[in-house]
Tab-separated table of C-alpha atoms in Angstrom:
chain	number	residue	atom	x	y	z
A	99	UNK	CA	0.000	0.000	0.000
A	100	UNK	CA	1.073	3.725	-0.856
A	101	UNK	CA	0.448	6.364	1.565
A	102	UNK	CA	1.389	9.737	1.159
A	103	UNK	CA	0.462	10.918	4.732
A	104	UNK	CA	3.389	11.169	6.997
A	105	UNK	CA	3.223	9.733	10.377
A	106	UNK	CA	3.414	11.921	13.451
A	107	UNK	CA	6.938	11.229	14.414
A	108	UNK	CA	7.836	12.502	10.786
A	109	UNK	CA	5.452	15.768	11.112
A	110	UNK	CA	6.864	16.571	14.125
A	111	UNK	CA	10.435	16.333	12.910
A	112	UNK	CA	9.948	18.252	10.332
A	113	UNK	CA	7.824	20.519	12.125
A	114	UNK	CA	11.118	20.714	14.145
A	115	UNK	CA	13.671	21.248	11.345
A	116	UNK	CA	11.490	24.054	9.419
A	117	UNK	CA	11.376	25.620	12.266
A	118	UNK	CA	15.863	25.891	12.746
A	119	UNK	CA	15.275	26.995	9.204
A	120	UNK	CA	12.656	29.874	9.501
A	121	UNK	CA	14.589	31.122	12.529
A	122	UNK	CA	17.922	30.296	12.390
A	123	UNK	CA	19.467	29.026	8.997
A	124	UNK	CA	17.932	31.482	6.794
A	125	UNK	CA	18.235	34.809	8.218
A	126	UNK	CA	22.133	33.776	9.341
A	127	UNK	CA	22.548	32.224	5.791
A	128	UNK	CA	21.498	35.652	3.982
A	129	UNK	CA	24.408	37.499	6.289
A	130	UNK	CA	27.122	34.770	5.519
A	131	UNK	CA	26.327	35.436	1.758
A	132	UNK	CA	27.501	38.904	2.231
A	133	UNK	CA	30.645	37.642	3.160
A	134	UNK	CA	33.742	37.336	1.253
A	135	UNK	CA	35.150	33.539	0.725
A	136	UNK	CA	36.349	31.724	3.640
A	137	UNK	CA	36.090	28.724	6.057
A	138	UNK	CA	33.432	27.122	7.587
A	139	UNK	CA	31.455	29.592	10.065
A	140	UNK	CA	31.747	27.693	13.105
A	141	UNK	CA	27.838	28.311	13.794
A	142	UNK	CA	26.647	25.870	11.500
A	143	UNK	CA	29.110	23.191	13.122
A	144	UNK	CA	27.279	24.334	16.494
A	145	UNK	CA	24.095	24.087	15.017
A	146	UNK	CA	24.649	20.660	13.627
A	147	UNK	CA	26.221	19.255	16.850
A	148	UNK	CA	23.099	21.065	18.731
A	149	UNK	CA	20.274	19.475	16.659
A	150	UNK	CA	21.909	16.222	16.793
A	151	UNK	CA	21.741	15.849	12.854
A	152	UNK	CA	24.523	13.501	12.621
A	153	UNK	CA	22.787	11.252	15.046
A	154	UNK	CA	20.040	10.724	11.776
A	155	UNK	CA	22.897	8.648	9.769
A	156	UNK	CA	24.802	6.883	12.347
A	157	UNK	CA	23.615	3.188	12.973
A	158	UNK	CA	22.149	3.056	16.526
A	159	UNK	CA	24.431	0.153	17.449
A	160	UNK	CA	26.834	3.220	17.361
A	161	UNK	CA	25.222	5.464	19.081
A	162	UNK	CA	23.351	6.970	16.254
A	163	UNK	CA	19.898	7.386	16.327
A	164	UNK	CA	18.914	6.480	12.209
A	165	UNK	CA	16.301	7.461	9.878
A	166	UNK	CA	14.985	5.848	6.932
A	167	UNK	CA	15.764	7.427	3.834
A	168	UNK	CA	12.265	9.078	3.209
A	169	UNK	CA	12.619	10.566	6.314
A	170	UNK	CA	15.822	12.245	5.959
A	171	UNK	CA	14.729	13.681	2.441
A	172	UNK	CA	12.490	15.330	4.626
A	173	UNK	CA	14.994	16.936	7.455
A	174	UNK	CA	17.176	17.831	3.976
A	175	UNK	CA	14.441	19.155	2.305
A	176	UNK	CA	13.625	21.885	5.474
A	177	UNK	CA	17.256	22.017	5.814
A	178	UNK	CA	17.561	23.246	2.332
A	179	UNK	CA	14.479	25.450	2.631
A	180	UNK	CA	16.308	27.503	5.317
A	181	UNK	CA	20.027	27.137	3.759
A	182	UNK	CA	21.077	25.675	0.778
A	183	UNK	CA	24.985	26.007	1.942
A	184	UNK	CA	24.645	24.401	5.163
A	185	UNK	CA	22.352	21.713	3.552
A	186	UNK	CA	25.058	20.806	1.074
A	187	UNK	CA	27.483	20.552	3.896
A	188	UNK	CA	25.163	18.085	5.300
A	189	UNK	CA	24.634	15.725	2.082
A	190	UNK	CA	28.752	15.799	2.124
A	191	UNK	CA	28.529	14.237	5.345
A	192	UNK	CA	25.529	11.948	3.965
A	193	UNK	CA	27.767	10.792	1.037
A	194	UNK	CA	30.721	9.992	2.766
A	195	UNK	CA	28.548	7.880	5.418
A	196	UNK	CA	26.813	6.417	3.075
A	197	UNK	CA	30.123	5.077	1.657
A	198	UNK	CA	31.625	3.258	4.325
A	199	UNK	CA	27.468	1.834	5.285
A	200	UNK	CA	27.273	0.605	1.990
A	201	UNK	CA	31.020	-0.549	1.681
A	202	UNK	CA	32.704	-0.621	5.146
A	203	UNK	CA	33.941	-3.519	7.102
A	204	UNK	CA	32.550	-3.384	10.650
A	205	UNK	CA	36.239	-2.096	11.819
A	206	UNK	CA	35.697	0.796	9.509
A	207	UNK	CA	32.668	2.131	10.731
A	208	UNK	CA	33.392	1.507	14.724
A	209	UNK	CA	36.376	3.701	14.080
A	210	UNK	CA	35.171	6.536	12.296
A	211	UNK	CA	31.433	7.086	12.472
A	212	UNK	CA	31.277	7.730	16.045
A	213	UNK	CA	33.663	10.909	15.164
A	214	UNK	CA	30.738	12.402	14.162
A	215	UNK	CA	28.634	12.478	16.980
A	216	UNK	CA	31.016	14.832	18.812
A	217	UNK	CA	29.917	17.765	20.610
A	218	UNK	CA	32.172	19.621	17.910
A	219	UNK	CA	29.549	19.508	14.727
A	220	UNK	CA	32.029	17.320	13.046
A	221	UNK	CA	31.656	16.451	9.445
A	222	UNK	CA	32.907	14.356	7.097
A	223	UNK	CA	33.776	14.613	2.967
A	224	UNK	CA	33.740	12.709	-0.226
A	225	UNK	CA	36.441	13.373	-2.330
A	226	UNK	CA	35.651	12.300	-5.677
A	227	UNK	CA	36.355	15.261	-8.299
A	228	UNK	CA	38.973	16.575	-10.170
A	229	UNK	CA	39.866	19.362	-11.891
A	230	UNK	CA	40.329	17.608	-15.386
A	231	UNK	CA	38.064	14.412	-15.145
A	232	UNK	CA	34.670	16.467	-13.985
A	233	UNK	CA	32.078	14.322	-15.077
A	234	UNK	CA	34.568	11.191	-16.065
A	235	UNK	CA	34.370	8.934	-13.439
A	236	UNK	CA	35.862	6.311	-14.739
A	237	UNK	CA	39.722	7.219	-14.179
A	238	UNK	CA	41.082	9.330	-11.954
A	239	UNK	CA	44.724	11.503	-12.114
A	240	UNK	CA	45.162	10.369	-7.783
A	241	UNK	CA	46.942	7.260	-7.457
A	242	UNK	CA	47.137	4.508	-4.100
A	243	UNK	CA	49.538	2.345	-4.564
A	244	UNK	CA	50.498	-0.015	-2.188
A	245	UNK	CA	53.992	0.012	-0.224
A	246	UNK	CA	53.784	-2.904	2.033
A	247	UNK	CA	51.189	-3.301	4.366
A	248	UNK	CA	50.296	0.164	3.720
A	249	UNK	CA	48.772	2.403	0.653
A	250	UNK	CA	50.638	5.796	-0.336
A	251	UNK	CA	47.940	8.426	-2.234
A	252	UNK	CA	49.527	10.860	-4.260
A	253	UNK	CA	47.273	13.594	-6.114
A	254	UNK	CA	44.701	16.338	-5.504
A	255	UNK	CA	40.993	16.000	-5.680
A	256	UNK	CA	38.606	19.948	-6.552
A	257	UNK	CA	36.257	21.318	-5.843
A	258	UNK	CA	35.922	19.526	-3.015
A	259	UNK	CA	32.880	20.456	-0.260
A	260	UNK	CA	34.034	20.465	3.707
A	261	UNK	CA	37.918	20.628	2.812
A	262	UNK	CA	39.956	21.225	5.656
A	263	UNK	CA	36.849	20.374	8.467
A	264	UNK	CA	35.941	16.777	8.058
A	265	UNK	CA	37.038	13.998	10.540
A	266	UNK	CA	37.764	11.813	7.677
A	267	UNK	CA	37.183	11.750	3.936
A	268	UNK	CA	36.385	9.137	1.866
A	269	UNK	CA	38.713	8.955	-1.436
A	270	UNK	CA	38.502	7.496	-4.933
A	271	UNK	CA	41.702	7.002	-6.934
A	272	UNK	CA	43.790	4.440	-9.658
A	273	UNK	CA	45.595	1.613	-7.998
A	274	UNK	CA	46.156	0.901	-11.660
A	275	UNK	CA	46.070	3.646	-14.496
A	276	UNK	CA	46.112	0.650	-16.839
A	277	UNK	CA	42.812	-0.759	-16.061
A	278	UNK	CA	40.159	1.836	-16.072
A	279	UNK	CA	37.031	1.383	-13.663
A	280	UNK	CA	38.761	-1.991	-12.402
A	281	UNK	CA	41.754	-0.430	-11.394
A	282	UNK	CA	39.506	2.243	-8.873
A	283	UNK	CA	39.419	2.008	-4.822
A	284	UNK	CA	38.257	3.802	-2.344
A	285	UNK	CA	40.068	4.868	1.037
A	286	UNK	CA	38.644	6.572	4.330
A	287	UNK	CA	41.489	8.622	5.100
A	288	UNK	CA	41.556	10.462	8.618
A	289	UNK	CA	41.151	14.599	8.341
A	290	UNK	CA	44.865	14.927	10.567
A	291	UNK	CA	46.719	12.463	8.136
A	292	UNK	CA	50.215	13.599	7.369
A	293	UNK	CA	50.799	15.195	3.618
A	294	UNK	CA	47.105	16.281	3.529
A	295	UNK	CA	47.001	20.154	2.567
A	296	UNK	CA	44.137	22.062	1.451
A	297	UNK	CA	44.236	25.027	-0.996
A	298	UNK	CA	42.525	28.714	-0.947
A	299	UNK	CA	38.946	28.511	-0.781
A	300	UNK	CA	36.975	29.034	-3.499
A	301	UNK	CA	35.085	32.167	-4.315
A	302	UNK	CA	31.492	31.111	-5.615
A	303	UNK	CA	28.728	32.913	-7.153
A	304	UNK	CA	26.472	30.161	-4.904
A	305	UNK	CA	26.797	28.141	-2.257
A	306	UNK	CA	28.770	30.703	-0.790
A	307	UNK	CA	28.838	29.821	3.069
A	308	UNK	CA	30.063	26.301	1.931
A	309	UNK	CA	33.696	25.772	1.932
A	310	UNK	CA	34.892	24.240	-0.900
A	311	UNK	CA	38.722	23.843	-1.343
A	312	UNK	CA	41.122	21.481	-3.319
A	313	UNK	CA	42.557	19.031	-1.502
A	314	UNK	CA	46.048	17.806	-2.049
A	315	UNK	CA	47.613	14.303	-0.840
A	316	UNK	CA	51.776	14.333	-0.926
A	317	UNK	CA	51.837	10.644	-0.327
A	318	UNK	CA	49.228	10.558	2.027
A	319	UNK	CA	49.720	7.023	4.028
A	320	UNK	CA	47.355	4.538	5.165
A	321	UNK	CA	47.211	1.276	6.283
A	322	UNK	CA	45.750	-1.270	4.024
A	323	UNK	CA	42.593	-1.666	6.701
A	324	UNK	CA	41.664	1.634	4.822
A	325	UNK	CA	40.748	0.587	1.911
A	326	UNK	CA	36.630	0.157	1.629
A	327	UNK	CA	35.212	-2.992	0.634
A	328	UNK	CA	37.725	-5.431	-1.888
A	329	UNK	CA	40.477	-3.760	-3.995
A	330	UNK	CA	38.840	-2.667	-7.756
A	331	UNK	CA	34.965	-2.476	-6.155
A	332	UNK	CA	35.573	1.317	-5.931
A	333	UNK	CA	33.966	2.502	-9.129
A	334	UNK	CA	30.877	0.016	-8.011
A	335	UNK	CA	31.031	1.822	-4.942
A	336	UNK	CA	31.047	5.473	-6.233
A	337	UNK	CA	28.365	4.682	-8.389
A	338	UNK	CA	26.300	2.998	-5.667
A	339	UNK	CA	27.162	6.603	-3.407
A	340	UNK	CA	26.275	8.884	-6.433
A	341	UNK	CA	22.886	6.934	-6.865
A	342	UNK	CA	21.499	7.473	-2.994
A	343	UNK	CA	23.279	10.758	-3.166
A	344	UNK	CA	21.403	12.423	-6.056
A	345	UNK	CA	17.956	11.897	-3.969
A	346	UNK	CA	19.294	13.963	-1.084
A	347	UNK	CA	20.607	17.060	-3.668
A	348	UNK	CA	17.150	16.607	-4.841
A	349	UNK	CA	15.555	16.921	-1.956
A	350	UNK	CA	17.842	20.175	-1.351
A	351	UNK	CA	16.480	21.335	-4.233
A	352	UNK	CA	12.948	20.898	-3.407
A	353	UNK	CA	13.555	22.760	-0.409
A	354	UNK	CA	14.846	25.928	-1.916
A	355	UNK	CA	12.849	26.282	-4.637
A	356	UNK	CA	9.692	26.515	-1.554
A	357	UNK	CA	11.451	29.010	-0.092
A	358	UNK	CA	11.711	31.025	-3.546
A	359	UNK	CA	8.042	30.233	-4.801
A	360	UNK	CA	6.594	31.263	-0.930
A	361	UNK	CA	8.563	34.391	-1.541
A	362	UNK	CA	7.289	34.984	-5.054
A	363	UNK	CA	3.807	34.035	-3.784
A	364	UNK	CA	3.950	36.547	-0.972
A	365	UNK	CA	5.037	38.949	-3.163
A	366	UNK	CA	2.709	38.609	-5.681
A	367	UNK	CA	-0.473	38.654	-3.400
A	368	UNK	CA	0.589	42.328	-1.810
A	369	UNK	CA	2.265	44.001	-4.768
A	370	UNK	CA	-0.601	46.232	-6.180
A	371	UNK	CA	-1.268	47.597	-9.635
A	372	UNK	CA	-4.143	49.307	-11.077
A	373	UNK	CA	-6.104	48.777	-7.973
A	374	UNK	CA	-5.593	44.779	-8.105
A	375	UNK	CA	-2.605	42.399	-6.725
A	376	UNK	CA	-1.043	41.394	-9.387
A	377	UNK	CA	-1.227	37.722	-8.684
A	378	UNK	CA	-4.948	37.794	-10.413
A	379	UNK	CA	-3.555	38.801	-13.697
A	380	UNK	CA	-3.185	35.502	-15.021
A	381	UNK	CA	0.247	35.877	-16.469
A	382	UNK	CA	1.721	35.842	-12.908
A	383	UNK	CA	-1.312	33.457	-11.399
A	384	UNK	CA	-0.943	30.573	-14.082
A	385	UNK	CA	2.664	31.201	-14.360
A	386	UNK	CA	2.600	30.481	-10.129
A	387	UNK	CA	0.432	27.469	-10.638
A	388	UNK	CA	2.973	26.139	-12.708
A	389	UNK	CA	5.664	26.364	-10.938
A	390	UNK	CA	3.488	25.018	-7.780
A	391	UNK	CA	3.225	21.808	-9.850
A	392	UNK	CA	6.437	21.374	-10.403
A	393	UNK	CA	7.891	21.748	-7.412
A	394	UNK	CA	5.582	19.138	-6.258
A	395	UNK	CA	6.041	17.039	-9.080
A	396	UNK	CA	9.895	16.993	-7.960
A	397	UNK	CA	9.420	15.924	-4.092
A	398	UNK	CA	7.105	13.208	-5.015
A	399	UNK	CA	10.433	12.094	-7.733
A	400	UNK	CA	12.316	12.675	-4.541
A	401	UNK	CA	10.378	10.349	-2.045
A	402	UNK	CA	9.796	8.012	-4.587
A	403	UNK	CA	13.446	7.251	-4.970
A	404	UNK	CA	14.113	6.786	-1.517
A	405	UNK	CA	11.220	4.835	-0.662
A	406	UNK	CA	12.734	2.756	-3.394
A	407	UNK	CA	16.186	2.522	-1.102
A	408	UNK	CA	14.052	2.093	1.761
A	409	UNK	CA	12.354	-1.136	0.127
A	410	UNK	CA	15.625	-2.265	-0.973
A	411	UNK	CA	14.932	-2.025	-4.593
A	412	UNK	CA	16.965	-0.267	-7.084
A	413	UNK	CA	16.237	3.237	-7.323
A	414	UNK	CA	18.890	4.114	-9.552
A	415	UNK	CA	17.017	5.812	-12.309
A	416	UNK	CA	14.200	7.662	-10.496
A	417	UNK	CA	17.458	9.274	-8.008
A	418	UNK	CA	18.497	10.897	-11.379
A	419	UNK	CA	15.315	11.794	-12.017
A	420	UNK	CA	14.572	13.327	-8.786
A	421	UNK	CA	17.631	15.470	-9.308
A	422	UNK	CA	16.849	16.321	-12.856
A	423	UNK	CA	13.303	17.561	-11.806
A	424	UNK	CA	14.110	18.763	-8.659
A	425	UNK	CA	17.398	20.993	-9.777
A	426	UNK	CA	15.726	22.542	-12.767
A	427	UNK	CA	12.256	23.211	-11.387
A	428	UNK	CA	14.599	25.094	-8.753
A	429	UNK	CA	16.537	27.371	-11.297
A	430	UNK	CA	12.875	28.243	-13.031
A	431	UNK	CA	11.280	28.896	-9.791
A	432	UNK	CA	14.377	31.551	-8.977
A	433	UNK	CA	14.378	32.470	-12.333
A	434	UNK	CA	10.738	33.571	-12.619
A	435	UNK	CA	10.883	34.711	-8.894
A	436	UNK	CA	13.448	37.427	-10.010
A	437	UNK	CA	10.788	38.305	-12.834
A	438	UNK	CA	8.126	38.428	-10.801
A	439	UNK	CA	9.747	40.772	-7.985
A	440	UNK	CA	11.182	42.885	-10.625
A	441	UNK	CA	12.909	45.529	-9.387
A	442	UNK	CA	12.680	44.731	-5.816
A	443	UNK	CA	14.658	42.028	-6.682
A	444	UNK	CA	17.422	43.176	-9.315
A	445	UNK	CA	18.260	46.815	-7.998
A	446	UNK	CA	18.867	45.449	-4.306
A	447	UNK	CA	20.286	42.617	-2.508
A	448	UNK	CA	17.489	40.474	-1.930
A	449	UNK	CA	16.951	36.448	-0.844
A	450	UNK	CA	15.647	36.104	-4.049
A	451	UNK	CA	18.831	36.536	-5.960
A	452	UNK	CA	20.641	34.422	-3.463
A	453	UNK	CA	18.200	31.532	-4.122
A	454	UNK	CA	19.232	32.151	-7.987
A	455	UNK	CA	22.516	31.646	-7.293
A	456	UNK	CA	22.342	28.503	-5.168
A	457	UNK	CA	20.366	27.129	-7.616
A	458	UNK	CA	22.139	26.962	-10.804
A	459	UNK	CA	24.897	25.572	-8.460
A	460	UNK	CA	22.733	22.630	-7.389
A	461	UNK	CA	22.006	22.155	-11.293
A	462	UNK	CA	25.516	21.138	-11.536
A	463	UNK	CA	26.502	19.459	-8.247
A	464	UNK	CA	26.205	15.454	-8.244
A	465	UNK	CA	26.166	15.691	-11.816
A	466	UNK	CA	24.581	18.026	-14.563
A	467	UNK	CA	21.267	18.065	-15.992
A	468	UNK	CA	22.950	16.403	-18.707
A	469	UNK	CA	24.651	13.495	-17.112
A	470	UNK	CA	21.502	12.364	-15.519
A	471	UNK	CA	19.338	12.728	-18.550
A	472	UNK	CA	22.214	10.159	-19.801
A	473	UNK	CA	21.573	7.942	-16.800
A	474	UNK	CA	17.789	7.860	-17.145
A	475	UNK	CA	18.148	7.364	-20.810
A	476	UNK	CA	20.362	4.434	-20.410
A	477	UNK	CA	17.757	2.583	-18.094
A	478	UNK	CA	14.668	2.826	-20.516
């Protein structure tokens, strides 16, 4: 049986969340975007560490306290609503859990989940990307190779969300140059470990209170416990991380592109013109209604996929499509939001061209329109 109705523990959580987003993300997200570039503000680590929102991904046998995946696309998607930044630092942390869940040994996780749970706001990274491969995931310029009982990783991974804050990051690169997809592992590799160095941080036209940095490894040693699951499963294992991952960006989506339309909406209702608010002349009413149904098009797309995960089915395809619908219903809903306020939204700084901008960042993070049109296509 299908139910759309959530159950009370789920209402009241996100009852909870949207309420750390009305009061606390948003209006302290607009200041940070004021800011010039720079590190993480150390707010959002007490904020994360205060709500307890590691907690949601941490097995309980860990001292985690877990939700399914529906429910966490709905504490991301009021996350997002209030701060698309700080919800992006979040699904960082989600990937790089999700990782060592999906591919860990028990050892793995006993030693470096738990690191999360800190009363610091700790958070974790996936470092996946690099400056020349973007989209090519199949072969990667950072090399492990093994010395020994131990694994050396040489290289530099960009743009890379959280560098220089998480606990531990979870790393792709080629034991093998020579073998493509089958030469690919993945590593957990400890924030403090020696030869890890982080470049300047980048300066962003979105996203702008999320730190994103290279990150450089000058033979960066670990010991072969490290690596995640059985050496050449780590392109299996990326993909398997990118899948689940794309839900939760999805659901980040969904979550600004309320905030936008409610703004747009608001707007709409109490700007007057000839004696009328303009929201009754039907080329900003249907134009609303539109973008109404898309947005809710894109969060059912968004629970449907992780229902799927929850059910243990494969929910490959519809996590691409929840990010294809999700990310560009968000860019027209900004898009037509900046229309609609005219203006009030061009000539000054307003929330409304901040939402723009995080937008057609989302668009691109976890892979482009694009790539997951090529994804859906390839599962017809």
């Amino acid at each position: 049986m299908i139910s759309l109705e959530l159950s009370a523990d789920q209402e009241a959580l996100q009852h909870k969340i949207r309420s750390l987003a009305k009061e606390k993300l948003r209006p302290y997200s607009l200041e940070l975007d004021k800011k010039a570039r720079g590190p993480m503000d150390p707010e959002f680590r007490r904020i994360m560490a205060r709500e307890g929102l590691n907690a949601f991904l941490i097995p309980q046998e860990l001292g985690g306290k877990p939700l399914d995946r529906l429910t966490l696309a709905i504490v991301t998607e009021e996350i997002g609503y209030g701060c698309a930044g700080f919800a992006s630092i979040y699904a960082s942390t989600v990937h790089a859990v999700s990782a060592l869940l999906i591919g860990g040994s028990h050892e793995q996780k006993s030693e470096f989940l738990p690191l999360l749970l800190s009363d610091e706001g700790d958070v974790a990274g996936c470092a996946i990307t690099e400056e020349k491969s973007g989209s090519d995931t199949t072969s990667f310029s950072t090399t492990a190779h093994s010395e020994g009982d131990r694994y050396v990783i040489t290289g530099s991974k960009c743009p890379i969300i959280n560098a220089g804050y998480a606990s531990f990051y979870v790393v792709w690169a080629s034991s093998d140059t020579g073998r493509g997809r089958a030469g690919i592992n993945a590593f957990v590799v400890p924030g403090g470990a020696a030869g890890l160095s982080f470049g300047p941080y980048h300066e962003k036209p979105g996203l702008r209170c999320t730190p994103t940095a290279s990150i450089f490894f000058d033979r960066v040693m670990v010991p072969g416990s490290n690596l995640i699951g059985l050496p050449g499963s780590g392109y299996l294992l990326l993909m398997q991380t990118l899948d689940l991952g794309r839900a939760f960006f999805g659901a980040i989506c969904v979550g600004l592109g309320r905030a936008a339309l409610e703004e747009s909406i608001h707007f709409a209702k109490n700007r007057i013109i000839l004696g009328r608010p303009i929201i009754e002349n039907q080329g900003i009413g249907f134009l609303l209604a539109e973008l109404a149904t898309e947005l809710e098009a894109a969060r059912l797309l968004v629970w449907r996929a992780c229902r799927l995960m929850d059910l243990g089915l494969d929910y490959s395809r519809e996590s691409s499509m929840a990010k294809l619908m999700a990310s560009e219903a968000a860019v027209r809903i900004t898009t037509e939001g900046t229309q609609i306020l005219g203006q009030r939204g061009y000539i000054n700084a307003s929330s409304m061209d901040k939402y723009q901008r995080d937008a057609q960042a989302l668009r691109i993070l976890e892979g482009t329109s694009q790539i997951q049109k090529i994804i859906i296509a390839s599962q017809l």
